[in-house]
Short mmCIF file of C-alpha atoms in Angstrom, two decimals:
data_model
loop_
_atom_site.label_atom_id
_atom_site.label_comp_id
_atom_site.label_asym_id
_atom_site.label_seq_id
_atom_site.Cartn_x
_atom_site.Cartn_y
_atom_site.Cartn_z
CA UNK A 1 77.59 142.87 162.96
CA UNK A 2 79.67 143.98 159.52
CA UNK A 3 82.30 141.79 160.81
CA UNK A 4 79.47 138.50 161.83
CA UNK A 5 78.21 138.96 157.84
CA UNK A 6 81.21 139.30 156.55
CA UNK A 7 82.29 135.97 158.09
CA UNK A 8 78.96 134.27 156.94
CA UNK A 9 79.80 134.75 153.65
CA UNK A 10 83.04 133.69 153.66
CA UNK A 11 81.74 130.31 155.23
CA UNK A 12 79.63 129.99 152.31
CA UNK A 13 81.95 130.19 149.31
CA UNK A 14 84.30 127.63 151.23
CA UNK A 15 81.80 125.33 151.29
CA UNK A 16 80.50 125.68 147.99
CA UNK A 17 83.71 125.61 146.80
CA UNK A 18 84.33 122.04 148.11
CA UNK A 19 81.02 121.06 146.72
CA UNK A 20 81.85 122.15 143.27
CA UNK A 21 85.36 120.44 143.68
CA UNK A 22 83.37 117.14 144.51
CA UNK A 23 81.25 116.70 141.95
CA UNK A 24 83.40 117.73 138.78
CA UNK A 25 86.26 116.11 137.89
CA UNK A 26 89.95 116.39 139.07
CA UNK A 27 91.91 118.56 137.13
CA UNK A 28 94.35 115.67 136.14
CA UNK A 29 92.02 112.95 135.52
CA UNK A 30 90.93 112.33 131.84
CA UNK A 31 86.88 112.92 130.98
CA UNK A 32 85.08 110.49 129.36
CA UNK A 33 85.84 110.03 125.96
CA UNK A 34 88.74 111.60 125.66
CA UNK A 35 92.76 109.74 125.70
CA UNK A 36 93.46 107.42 129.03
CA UNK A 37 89.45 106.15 128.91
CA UNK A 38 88.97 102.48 128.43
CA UNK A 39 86.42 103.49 126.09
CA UNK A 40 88.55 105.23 123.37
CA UNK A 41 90.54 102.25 122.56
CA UNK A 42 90.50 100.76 119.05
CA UNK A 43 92.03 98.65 116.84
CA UNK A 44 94.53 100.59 116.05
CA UNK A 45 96.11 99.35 119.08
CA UNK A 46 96.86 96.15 118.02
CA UNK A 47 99.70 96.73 116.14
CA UNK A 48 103.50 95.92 117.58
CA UNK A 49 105.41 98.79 116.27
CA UNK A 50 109.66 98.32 116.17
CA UNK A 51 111.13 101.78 114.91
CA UNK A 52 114.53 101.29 113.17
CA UNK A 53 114.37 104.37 111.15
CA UNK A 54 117.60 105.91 113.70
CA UNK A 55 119.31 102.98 113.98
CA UNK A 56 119.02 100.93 110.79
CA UNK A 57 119.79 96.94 110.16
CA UNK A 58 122.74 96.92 107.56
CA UNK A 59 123.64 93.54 106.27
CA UNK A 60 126.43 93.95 103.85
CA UNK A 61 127.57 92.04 101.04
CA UNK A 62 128.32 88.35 102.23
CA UNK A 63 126.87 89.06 105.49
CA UNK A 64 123.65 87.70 108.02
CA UNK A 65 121.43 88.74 109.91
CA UNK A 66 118.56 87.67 111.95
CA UNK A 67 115.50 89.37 112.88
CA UNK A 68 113.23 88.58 115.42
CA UNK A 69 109.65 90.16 114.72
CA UNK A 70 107.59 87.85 116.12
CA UNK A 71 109.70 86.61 119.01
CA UNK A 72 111.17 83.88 117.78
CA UNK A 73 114.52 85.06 115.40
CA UNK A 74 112.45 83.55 111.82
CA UNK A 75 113.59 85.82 109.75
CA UNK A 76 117.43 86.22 108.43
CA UNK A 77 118.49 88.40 106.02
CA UNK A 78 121.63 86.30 104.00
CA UNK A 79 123.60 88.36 102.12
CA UNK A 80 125.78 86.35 99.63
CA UNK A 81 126.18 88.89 96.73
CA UNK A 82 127.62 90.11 94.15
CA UNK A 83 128.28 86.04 93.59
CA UNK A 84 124.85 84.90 94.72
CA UNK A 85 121.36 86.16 96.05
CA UNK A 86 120.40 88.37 98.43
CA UNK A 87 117.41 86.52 100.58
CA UNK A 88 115.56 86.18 103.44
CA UNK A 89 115.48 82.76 104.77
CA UNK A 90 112.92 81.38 107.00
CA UNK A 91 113.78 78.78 109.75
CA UNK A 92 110.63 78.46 112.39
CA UNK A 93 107.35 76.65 111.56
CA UNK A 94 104.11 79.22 110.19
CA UNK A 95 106.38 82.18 109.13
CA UNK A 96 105.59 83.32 106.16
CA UNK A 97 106.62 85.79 103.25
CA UNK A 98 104.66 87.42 100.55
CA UNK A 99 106.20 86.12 96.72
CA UNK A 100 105.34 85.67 93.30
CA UNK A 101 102.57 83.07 92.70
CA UNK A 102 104.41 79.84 91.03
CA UNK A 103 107.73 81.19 91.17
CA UNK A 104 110.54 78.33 91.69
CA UNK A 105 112.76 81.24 93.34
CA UNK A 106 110.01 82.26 95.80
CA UNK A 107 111.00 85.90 94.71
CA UNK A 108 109.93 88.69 97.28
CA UNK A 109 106.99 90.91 95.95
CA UNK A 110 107.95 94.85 95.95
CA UNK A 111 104.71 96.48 98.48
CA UNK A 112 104.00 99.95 98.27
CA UNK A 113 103.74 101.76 101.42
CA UNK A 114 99.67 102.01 101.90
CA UNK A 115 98.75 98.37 100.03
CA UNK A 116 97.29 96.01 101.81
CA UNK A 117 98.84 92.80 103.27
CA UNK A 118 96.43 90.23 104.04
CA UNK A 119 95.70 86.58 103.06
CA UNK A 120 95.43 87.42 98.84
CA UNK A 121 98.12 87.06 97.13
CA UNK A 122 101.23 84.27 97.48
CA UNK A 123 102.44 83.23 100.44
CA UNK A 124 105.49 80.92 101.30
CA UNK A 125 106.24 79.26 104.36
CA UNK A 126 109.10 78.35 106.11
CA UNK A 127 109.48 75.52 108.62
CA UNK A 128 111.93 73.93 110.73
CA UNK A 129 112.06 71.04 108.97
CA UNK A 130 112.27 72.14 105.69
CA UNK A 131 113.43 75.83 105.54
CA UNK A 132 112.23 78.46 103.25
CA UNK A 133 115.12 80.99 100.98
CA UNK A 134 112.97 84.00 99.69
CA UNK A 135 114.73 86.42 97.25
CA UNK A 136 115.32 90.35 97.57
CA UNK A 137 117.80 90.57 94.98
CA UNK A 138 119.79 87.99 92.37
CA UNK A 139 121.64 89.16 89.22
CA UNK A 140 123.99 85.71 88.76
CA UNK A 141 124.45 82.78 86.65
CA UNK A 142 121.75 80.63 88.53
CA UNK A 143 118.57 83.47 88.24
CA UNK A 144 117.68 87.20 88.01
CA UNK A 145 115.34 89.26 90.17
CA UNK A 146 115.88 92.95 90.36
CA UNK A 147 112.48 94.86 91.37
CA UNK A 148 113.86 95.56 94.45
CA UNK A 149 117.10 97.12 93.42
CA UNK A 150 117.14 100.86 94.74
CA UNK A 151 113.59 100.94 96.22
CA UNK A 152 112.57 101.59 99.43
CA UNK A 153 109.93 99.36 99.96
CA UNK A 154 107.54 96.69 102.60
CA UNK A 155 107.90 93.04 103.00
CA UNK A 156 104.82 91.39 103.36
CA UNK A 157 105.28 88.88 106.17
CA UNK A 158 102.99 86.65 108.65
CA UNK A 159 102.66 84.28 110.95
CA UNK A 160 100.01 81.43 111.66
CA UNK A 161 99.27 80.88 115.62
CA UNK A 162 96.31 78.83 116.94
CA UNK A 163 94.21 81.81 116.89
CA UNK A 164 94.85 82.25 113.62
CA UNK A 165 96.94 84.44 110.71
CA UNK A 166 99.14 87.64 112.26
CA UNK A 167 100.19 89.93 109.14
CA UNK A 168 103.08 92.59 109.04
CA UNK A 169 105.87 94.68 107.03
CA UNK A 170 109.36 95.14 106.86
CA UNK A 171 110.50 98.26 105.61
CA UNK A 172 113.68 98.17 103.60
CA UNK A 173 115.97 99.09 100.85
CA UNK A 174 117.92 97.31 98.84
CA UNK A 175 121.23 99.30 96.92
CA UNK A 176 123.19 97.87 94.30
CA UNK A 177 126.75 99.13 93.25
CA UNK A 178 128.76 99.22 90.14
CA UNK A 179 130.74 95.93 91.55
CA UNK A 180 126.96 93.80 91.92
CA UNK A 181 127.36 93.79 95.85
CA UNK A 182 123.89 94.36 97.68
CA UNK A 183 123.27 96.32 101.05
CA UNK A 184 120.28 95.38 102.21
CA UNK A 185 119.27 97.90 105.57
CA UNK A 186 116.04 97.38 107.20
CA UNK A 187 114.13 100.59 109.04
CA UNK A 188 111.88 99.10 111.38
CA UNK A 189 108.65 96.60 111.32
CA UNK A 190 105.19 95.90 112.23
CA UNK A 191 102.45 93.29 113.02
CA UNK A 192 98.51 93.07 114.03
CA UNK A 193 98.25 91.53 116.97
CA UNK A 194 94.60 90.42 116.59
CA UNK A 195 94.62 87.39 114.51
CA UNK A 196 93.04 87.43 110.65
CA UNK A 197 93.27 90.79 110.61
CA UNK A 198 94.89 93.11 107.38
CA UNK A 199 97.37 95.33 107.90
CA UNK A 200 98.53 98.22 105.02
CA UNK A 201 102.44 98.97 104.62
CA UNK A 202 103.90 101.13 106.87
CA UNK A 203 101.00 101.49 109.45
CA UNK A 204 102.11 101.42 112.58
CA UNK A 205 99.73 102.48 114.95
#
């Protein structure tokens, strides 16, 4: 009879066992609410991400570049110094750069990691037809534009797409040496994928 009982009760805990497995959830599955659950995305999954920060862009002094950030290779970093400027040119239609309002150099504002790049402020526009030279650095004979000389700073950069305005950042420095000749290395960049939406320097999630 000892034996009969103990049996009985071992019947019982295997089956509430399974019932308890059943109803809760497997250990490898994510509850609600927390990471892996539709529910807990936001915006902050919009934003492309490239990380350059271990394998930096250098464009040396009369060297080129191009940089595809939003698919398309707009963006090219031209080197020409210490003679010339140092600029990024603009060759595909919407692509934009953030400069100084009424300036006939379309010089490249310095942004702060943290401000905000959205549609304030001065924007110029490249196109395929008419192509767009935006200055990082120029100490020459034709002009002179040095904010960005030693910094570490964001470009503010967009582009316009049928469902509207896509903003972003380049991170970069710019170095000068005794001779005038410019380095220009670039660390990585970002962009918010949903349209008409800001974006602060350096975020990148």
């Amino acid at each position: 009879m000892k034996k009969i009982a103990f049996y009985m009760m071992a019947l019982v805990a295997f089956v509430m066992t399974i019932s308890f497995t059943a109803c809760g959830n497997e250990p490898n599955e994510p509850k609600p609410g927390e990471e892996g659950n539709d529910s807990t995305q936001t915006g902050d999954a919009t934003i492309e991400y490239v990380d350059h920060e271990s394998t930096p862009i250098v464009v040396n002094a009369m060297g080129e570049k191009s940089l595809s950030i939003f698919g398309e290779g707009e963006y090219m970093i031209q080197n020409y110094s210490p003679d010339e400027e140092t600029m990024i040119a603009i060759f595909e239609d919407g692509i934009g750069i953030l400069t100084l309002a009424d300036d006939y150099h379309d010089n490249i504002v310095v942004v702060n990691e943290g401000e905000l790049i959205d549609a304030t402020g001065h924007w110029t526009y490249g196109s395929q037809a008419d192509a767009a030279f935006c200055t990082l650095y120029e100490n020459s004979a034709y002009g002179q534009y040095t904010a960005w000389n030693g910094m570490t700073s964001y470009v503010g950069i967009c582009e316009q797409r049928a469902d509207g305005t896509h903003y972003g950042w380049i991170k970069m420095t710019v170095a000068v040496n005794n001779a005038g000749e410019v380095t220009a290395t670039v660390y990585g960049w970002a962009y918010e994928k949903t349209p008409n939406t800001p974006i602060k320097a350096g975020r990148k999630h």
